[in-house]
Tab-separated table of C-alpha atoms in Angstrom:
chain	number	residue	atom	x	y	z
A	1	UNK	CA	4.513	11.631	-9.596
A	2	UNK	CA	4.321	14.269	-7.035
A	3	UNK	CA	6.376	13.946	-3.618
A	4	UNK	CA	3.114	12.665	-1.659
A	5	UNK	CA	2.398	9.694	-3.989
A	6	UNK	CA	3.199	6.264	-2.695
A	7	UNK	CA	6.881	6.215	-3.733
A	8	UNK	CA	6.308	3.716	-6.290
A	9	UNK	CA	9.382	3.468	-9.012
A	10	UNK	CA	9.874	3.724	-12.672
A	11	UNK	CA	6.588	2.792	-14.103
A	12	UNK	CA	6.207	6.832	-15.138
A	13	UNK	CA	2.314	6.232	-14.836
A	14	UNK	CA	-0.430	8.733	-13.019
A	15	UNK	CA	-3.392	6.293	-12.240
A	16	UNK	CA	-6.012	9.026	-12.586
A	17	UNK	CA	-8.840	7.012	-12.320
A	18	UNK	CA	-10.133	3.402	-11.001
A	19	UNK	CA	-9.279	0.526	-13.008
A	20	UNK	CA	-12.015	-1.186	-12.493
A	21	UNK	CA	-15.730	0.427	-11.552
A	22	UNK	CA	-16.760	0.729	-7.633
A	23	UNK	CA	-19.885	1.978	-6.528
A	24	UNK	CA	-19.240	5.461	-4.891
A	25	UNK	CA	-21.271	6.898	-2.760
A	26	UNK	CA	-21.973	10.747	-0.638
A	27	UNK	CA	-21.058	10.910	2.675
A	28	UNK	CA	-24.188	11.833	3.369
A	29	UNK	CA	-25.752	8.064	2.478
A	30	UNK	CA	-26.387	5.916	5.158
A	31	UNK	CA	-23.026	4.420	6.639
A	32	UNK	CA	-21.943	0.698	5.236
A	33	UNK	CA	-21.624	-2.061	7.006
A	34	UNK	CA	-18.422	-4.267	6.769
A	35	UNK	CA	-21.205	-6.432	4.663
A	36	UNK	CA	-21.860	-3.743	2.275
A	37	UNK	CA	-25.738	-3.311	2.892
A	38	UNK	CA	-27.174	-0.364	5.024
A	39	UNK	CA	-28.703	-0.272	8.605
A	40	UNK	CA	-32.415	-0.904	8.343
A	41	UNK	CA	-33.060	-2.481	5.286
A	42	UNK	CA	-35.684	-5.637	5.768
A	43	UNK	CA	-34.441	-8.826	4.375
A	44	UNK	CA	-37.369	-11.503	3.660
A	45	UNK	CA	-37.408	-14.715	3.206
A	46	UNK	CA	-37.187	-17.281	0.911
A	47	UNK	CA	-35.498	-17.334	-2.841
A	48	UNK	CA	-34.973	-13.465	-1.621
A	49	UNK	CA	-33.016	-13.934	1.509
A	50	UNK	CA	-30.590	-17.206	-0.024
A	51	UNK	CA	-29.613	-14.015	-2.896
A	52	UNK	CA	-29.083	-11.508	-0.499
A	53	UNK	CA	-26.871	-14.206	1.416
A	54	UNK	CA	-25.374	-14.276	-2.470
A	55	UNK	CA	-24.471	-10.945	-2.240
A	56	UNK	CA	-23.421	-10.426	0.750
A	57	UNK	CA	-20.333	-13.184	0.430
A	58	UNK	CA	-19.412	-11.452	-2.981
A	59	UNK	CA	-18.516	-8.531	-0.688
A	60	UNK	CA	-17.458	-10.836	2.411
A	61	UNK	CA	-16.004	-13.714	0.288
A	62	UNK	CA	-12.720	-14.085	2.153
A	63	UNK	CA	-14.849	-15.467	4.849
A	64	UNK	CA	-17.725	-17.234	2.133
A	65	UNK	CA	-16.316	-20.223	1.937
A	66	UNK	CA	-16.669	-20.619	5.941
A	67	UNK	CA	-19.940	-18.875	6.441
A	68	UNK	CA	-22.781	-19.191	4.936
A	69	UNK	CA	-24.303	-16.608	7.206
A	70	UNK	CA	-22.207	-13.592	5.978
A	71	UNK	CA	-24.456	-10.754	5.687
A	72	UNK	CA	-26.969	-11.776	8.799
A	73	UNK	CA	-28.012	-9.526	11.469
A	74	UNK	CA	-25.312	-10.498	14.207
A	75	UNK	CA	-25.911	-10.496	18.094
A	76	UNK	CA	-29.635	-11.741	17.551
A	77	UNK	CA	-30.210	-8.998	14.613
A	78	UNK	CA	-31.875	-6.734	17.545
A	79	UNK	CA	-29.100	-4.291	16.981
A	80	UNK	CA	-28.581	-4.001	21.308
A	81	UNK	CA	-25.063	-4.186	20.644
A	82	UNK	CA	-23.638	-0.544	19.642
A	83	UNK	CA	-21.523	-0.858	16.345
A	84	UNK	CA	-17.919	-0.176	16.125
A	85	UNK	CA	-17.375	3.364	13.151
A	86	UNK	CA	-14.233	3.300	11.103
A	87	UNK	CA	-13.974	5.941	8.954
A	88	UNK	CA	-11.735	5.248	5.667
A	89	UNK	CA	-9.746	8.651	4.450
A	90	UNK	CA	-8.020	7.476	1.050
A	91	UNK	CA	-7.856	8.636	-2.737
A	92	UNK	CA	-11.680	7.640	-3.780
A	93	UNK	CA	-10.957	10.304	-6.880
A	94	UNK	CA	-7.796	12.479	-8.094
A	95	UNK	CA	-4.299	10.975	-9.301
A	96	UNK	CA	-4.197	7.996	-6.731
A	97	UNK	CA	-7.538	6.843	-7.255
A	98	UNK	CA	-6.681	3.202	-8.958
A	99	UNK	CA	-4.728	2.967	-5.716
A	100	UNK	CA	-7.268	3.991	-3.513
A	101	UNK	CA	-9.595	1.401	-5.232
A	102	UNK	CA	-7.193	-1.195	-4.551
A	103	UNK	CA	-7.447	-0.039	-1.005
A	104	UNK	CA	-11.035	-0.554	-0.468
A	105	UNK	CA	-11.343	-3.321	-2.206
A	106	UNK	CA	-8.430	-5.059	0.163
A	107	UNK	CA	-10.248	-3.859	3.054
A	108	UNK	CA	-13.624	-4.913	2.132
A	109	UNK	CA	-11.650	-8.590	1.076
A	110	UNK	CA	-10.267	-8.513	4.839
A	111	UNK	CA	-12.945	-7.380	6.819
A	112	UNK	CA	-14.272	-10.154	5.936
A	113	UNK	CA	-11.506	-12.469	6.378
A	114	UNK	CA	-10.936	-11.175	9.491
A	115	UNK	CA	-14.522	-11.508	11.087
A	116	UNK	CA	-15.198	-14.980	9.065
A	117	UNK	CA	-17.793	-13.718	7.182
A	118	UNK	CA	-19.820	-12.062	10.335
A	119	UNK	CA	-18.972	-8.457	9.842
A	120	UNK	CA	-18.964	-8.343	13.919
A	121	UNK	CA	-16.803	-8.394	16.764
A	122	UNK	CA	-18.104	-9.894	20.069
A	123	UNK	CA	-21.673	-8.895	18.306
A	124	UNK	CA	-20.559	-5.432	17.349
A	125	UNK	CA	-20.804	-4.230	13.748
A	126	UNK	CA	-18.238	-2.639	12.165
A	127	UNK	CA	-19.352	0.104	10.128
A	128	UNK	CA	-16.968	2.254	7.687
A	129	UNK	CA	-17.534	5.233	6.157
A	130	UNK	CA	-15.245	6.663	2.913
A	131	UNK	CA	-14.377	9.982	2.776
A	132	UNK	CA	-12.343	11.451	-0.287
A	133	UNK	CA	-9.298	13.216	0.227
A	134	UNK	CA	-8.600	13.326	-4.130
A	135	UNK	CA	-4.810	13.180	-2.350
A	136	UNK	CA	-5.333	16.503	-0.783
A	137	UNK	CA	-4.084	16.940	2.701
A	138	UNK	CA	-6.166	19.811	3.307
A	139	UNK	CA	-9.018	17.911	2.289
A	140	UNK	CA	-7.664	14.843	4.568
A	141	UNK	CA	-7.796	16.506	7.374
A	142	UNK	CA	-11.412	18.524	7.172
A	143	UNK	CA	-12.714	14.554	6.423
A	144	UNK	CA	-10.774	13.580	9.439
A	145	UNK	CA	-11.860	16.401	11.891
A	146	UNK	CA	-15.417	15.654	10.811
A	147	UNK	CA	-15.123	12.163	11.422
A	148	UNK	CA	-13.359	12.525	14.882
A	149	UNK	CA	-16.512	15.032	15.691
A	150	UNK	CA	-18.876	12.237	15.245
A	151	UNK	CA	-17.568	10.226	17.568
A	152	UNK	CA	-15.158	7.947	15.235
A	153	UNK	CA	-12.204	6.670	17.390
A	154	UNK	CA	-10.751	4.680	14.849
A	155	UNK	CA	-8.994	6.269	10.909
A	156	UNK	CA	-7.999	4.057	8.046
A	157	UNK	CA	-6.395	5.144	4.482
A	158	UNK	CA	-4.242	7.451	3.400
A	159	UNK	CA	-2.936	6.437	-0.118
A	160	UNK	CA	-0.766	9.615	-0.070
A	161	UNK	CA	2.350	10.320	2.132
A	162	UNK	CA	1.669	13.771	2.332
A	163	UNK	CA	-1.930	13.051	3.644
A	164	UNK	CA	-0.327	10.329	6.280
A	165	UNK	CA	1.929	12.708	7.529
A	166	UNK	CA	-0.999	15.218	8.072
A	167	UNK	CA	-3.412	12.837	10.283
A	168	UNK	CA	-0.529	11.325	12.465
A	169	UNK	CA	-0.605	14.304	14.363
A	170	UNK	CA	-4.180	14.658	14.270
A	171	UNK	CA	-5.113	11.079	15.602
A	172	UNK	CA	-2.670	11.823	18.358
A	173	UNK	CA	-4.044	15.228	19.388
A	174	UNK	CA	-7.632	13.266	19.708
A	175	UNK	CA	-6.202	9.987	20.594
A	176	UNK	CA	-7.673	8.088	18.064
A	177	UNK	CA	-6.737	5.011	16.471
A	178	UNK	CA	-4.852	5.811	12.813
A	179	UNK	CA	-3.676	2.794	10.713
A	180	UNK	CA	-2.300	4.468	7.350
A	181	UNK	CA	-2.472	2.876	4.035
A	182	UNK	CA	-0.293	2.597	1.300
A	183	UNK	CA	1.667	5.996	1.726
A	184	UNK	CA	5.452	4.899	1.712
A	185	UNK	CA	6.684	7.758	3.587
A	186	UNK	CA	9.292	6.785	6.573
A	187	UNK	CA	8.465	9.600	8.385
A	188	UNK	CA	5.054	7.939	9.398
A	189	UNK	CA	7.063	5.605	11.199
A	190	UNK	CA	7.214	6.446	14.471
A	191	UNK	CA	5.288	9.147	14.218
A	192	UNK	CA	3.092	8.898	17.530
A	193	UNK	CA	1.807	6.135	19.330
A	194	UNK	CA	-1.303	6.448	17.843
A	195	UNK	CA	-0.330	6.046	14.189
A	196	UNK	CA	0.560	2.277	12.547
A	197	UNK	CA	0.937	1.540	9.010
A	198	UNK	CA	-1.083	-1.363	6.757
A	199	UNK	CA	1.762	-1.007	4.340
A	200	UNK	CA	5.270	-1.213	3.793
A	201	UNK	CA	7.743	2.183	3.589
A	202	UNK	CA	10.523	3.412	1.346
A	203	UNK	CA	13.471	2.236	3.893
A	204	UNK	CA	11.699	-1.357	2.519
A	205	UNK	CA	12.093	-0.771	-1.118
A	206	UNK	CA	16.070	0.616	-0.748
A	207	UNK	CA	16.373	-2.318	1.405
A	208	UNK	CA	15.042	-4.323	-1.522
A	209	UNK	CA	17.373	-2.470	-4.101
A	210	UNK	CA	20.412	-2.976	-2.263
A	211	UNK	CA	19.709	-7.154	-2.688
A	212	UNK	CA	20.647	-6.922	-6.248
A	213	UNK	CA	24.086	-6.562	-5.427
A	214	UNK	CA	25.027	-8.170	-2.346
A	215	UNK	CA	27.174	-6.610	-0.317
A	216	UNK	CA	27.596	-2.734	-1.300
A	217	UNK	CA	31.165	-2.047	0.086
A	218	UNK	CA	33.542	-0.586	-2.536
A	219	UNK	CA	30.204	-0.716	-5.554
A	220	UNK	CA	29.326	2.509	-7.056
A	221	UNK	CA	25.706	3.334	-7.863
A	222	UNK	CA	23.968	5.721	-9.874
A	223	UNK	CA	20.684	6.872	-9.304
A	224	UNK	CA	18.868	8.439	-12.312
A	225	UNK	CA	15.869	10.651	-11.512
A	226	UNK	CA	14.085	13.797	-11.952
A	227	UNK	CA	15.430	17.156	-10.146
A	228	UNK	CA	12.385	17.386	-8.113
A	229	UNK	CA	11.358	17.093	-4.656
A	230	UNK	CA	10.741	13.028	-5.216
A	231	UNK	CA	13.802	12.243	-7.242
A	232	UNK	CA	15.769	14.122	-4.621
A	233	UNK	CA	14.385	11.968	-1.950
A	234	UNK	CA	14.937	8.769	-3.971
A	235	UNK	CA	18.380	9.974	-3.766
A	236	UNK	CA	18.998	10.846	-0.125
A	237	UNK	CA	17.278	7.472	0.433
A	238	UNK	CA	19.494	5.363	-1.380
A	239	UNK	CA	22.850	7.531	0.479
A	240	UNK	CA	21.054	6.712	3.513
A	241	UNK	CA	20.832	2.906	2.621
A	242	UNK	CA	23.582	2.031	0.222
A	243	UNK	CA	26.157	5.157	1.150
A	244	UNK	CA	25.703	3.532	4.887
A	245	UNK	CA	27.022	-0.166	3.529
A	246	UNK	CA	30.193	2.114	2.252
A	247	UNK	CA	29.105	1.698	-1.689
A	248	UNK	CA	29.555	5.166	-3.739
A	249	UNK	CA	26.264	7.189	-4.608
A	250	UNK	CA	26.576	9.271	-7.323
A	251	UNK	CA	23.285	11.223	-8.580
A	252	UNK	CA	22.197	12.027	-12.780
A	253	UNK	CA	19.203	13.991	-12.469
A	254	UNK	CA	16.642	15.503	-15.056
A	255	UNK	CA	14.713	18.300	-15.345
A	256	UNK	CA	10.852	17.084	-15.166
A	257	UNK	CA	10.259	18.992	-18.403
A	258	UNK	CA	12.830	17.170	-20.321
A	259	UNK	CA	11.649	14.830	-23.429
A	260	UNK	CA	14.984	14.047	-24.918
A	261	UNK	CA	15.906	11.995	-22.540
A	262	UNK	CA	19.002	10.343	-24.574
A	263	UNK	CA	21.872	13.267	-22.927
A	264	UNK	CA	21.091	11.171	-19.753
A	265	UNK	CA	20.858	7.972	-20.775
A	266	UNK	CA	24.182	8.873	-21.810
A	267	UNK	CA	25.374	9.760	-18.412
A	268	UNK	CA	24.197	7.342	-16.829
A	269	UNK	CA	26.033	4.757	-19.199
A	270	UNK	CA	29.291	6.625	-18.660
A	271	UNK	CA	29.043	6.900	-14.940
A	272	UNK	CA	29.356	3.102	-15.358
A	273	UNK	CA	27.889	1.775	-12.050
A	274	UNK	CA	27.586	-1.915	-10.626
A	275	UNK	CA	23.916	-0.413	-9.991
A	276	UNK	CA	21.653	1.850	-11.752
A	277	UNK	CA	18.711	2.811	-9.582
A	278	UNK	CA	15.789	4.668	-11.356
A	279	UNK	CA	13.457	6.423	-9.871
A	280	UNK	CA	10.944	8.235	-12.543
A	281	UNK	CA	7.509	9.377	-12.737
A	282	UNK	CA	5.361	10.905	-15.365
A	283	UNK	CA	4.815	10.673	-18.905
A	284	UNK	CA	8.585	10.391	-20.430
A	285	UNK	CA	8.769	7.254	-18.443
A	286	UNK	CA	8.501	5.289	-21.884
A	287	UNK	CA	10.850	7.810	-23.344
A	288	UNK	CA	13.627	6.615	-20.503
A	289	UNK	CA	13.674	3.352	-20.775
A	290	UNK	CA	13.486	3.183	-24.438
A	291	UNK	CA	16.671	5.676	-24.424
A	292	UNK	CA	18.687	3.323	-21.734
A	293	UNK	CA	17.929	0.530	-23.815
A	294	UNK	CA	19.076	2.341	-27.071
A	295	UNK	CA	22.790	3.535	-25.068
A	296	UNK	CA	22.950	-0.268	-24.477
A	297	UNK	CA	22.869	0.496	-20.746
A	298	UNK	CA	21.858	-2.792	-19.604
A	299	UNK	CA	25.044	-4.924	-21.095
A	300	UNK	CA	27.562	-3.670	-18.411
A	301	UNK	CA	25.040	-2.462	-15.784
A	302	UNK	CA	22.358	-4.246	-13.550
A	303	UNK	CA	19.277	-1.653	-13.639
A	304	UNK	CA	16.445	-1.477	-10.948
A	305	UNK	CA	13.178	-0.100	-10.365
A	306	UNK	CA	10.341	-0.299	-8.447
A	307	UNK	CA	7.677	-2.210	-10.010
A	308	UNK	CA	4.432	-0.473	-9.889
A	309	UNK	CA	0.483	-1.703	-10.594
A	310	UNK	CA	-0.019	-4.039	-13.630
A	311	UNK	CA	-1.214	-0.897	-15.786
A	312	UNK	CA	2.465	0.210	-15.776
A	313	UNK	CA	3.820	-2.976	-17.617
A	314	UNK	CA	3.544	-2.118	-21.082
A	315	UNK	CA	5.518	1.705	-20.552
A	316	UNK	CA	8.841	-0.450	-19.566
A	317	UNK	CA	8.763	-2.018	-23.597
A	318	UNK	CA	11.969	-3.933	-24.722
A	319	UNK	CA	13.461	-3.178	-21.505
A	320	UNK	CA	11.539	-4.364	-19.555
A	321	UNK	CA	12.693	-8.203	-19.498
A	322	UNK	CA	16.205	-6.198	-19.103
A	323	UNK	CA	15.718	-4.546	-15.737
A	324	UNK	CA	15.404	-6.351	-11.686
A	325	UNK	CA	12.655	-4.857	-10.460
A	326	UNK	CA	11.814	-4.329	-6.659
A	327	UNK	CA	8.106	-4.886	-5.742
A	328	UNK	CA	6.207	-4.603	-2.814
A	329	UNK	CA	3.067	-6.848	-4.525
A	330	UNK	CA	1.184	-8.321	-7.414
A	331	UNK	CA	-1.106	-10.492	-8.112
A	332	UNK	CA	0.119	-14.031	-7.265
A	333	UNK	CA	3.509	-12.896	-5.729
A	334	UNK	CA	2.899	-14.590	-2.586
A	335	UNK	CA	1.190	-17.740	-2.629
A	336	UNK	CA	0.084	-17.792	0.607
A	337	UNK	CA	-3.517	-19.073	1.813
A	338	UNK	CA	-4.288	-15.531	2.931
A	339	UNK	CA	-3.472	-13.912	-0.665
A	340	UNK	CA	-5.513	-16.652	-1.888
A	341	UNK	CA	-8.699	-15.578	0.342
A	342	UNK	CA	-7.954	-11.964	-0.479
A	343	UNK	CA	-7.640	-12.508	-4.182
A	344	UNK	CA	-11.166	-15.165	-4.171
A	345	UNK	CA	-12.908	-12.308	-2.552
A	346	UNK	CA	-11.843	-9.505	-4.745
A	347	UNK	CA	-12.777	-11.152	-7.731
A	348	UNK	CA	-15.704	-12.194	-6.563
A	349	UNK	CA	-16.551	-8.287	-5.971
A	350	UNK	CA	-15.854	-8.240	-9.534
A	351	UNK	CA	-12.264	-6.536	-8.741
A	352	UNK	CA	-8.597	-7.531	-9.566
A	353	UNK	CA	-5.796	-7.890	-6.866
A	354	UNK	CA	-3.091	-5.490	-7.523
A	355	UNK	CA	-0.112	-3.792	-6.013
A	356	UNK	CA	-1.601	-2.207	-2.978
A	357	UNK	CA	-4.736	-4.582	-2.402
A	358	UNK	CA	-3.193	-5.870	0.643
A	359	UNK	CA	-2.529	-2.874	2.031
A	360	UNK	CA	-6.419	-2.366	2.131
A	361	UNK	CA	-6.925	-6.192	3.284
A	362	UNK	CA	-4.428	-5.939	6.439
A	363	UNK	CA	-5.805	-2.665	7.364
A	364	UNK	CA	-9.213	-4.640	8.165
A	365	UNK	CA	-6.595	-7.124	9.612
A	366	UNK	CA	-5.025	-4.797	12.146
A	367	UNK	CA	-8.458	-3.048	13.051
A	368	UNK	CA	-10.373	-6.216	13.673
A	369	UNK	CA	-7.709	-7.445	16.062
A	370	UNK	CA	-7.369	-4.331	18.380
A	371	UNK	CA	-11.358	-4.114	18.833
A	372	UNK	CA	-11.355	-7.650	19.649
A	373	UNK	CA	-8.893	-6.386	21.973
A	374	UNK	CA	-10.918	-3.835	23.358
A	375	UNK	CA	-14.164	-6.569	23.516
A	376	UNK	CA	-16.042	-4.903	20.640
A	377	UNK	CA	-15.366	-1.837	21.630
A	378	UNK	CA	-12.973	1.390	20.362
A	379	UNK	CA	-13.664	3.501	23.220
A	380	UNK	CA	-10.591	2.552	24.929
A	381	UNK	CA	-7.672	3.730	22.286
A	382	UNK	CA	-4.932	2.781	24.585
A	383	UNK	CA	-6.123	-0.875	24.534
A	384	UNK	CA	-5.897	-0.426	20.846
A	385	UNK	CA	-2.768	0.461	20.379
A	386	UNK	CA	-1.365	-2.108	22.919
A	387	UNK	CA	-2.947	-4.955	21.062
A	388	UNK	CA	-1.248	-4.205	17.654
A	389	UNK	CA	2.473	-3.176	19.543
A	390	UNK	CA	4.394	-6.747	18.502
A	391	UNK	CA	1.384	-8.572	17.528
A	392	UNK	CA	2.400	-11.069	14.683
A	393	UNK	CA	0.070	-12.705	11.905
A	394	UNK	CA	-0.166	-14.345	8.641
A	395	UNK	CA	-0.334	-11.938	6.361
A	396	UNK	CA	-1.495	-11.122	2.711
A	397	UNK	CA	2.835	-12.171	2.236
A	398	UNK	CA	3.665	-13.606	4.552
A	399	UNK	CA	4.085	-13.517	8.440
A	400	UNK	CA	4.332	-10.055	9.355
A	401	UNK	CA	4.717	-8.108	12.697
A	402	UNK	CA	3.752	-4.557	13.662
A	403	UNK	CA	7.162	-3.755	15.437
A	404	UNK	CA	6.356	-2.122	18.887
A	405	UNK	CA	9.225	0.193	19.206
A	406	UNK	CA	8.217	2.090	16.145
A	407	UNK	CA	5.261	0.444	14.388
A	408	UNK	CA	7.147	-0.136	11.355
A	409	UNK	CA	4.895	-2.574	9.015
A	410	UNK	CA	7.694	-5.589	9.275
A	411	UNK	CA	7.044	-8.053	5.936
A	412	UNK	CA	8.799	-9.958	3.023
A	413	UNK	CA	9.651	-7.836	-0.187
A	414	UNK	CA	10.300	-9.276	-3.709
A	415	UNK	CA	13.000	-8.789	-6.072
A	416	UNK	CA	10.665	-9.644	-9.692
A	417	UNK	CA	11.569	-10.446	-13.075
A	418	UNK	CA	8.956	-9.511	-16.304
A	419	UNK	CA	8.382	-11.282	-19.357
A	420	UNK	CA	7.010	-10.679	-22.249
A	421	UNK	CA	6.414	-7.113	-23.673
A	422	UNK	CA	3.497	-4.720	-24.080
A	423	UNK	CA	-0.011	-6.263	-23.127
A	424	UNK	CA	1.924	-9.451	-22.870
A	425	UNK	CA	3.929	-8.647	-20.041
A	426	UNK	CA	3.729	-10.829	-16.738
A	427	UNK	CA	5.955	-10.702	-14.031
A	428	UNK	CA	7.601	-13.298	-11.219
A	429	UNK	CA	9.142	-13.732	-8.557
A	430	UNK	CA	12.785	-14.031	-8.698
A	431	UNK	CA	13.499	-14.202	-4.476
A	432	UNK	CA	11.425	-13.760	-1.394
A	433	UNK	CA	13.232	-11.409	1.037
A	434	UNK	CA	12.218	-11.857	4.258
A	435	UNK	CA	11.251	-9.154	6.515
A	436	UNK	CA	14.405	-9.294	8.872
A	437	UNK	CA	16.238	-8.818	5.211
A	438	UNK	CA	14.341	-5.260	4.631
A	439	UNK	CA	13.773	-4.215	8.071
A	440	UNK	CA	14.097	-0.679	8.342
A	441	UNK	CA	16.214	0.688	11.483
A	442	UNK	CA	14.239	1.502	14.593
A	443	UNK	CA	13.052	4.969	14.481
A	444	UNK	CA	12.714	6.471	18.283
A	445	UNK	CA	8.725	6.997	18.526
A	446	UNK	CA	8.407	11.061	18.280
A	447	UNK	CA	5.053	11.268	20.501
């Protein structure tokens, strides 16, 4: 996994394409509406207009349930209310595209969650319109400038940290709303005053890693990664975290074009630490974990990683019911009625809830409750960002609070076990953390 992806840990897999189908779509198509259908299109009556109402909840069905008018014309259908433009900047294609997917589908889920079913705020329409970025920054921010041209005051995505930390600066240049996705970077905390975050950050998952041992004064840990720009990270993040609680960090790291991975398997056994932290990406990630379990790793040492989407289960094999994993989400982690909206409309798209889904969903969350803010309209950023600075709301996991200082994303973590092996594989939640537990530090707001 290359330095911009998501910072997600251990599962070793490149989700290079959806995991389930999505209907793409040009730029140059008509924009959607938060219902899914397109401005202009006549509706009639009868058998006709009770299946179009059909359709419209399977892409509104967080709000189905309450209205059975999803999908309708709002304000009168005379359209004399102006509609409110979002424009979505995320993975579509390229190596985070099963992310990105997630990502839209969430946001879909929670548009309509967030508008019960209407699509509308104070009559006004919200309209979004993807763009692909395929993970390049370059690309992110042509798609951006193009969108900010036409008039677009508020910016939603990003699936990659590099492409996050490329449109903060933008959106504050333009002053334009900019609510980033599910790139983990803590650098987009605090970036501007202009940038938030639908998801939670690195600083979180450390946080979430340090839980496994309590208090990390005197411990020694290990982290075991690949000598490149992300395993190097992984390991100023954890001397950052756990060095700062006085524990000992001590680093084994591999070359990324290493496939006998057994020399440092070995290493890390020796090092003997009260905590093993790996952080690993690519295609040896089988390789790894079949070599720490082989070096009998896991008697003396407590091993975590990061638990990535549910197509990563099978790679951890006989380890996996071995290792405590931290996780920022999967399907069912929460049990809260929110996840349960989010997860009824999702599969009612004909999509499956995954690791960032809510990310996607509390995007729509966030964006829904500064243009109520601003009356329907986005015109007004300022009014924008003051509605989301401290506002606190049930979330996809919980109750969670866009901290004002900073905008860090505040919101519980899990530390999760798995069972099973291969296809068989499920995980569960071992302990909630709460968000005060994984708070990261306040980081002074740059512009």
């Amino acid at each position: 996994m290359s330095p911009v992806a998501p910072h997600t840990y251990g599962s070793g897999i490149h989700p290079a394409a959806p995991l389930e189908s999505v209907t793409m779509r040009s730029t140059t198509v008509p924009t959607r509406t938060a219902s899914g259908t397109r401005p202009g299109r006549a509706r009639t009556g009868g058998p006709t207009r009770r299946l179009a109402a059909l359709a419209a909840c399977v892409l509104l069905a967080a709000g189905c349930a309450k209205a059975g008018t999803a999908g309708t014309d709002g304000a009168g259908g005379g359209g004399a209310k102006a509609p409110v433009k979002v424009g979505l900047v995320y993975s579509k294609t390229g190596p985070l595209a099963a992310y990105g997917k997630q990502y839209l589908d969430g946001f879909k889920a929670g548009l309509g969650y967030a508008t019960k079913g209407t699509g509308e705020v104070a009559g006004h329409r919200i309209e979004f319109e993807e763009q692909d970025d395929a993970g390049d920054p370059a690309k992110a921010v042509s798609a951006a400038k193009d969108l900010i041209g036409k008039g677009y005051k508020v910016l939603a995505g990003s699936t990659a940290s590099g492409v996050a930390l490329q449109l903060g600066p933008i959106a504050a240049q333009n002053k334009v709303l900019f609510i980033s996705g599910p790139a983990a970077a803590d650098k987009v905390t605090g970036l501007n005053k202009y940038t938030f975050r639908s998801g939670r950050q690195s600083y979180q998952d450390i946080r979430t890693a340090a839980s496994f041992i309590g208090d990390a004064k005197g411990k020694k840990v290990t982290v075991l990664a690949q000598d490149n720009a992300f395993g190097q990270a992984n390991v100023a993040a954890v001397k950052a975290v756990l060095g700062a609680q006085g524990a000992t960090v001590e680093q084994v790291l591999a070359p990324p074009s290493a496939t006998d991975l057994t020399p440092f398997a070995a290493q890390a056994k020796t090092a003997k630490p009260d905590l093993l932290f790996v952080a690993w990406a690519g295609g040896t990630a089988a390789a790894l974990w079949t070599a720490l379990n082989q070096q009998d790793v896991f008697t003396d040492t407590k091993v975590v990683t990061g638990l990535d989407l549910a197509a990563s289960y099978p790679l951890f094999g006989q380890a996996g019911e071995k290792i405590s994993f931290l996780n920022h989400y999967f399907d069912g982690a929460a049990g809260t009625p929110v996840e349960k909206a989010m997860t009824e409309a999702v599969t009612a798209a004909g999509g499956r809830t995954d690791i960032f889904t809510p990310d996607g969903f509390t995007a729509a969350q966030m964006i829904v409750h500064a243009i109520e803010a601003g009356h329907g309209s986005a015109d007004d950023t300022s009014t924008l960002v003051k509605a989301l600075e401290g506002w606190s709301f049930d979330g996809v996991k919980g109750r969670t609070t866009v901290r004002a200082e900073d905008h860090a994303l505040l919101q519980p973590m899990f530390q999760v076990r798995l069972t099973g092996t291969g296809a068989a594989a499920k995980p569960s939640v071992e302990k909630a953390l709460t968000a005060d537990e994984v708070a990261p530090p306040v980081t002074p707001m740059a512009g």
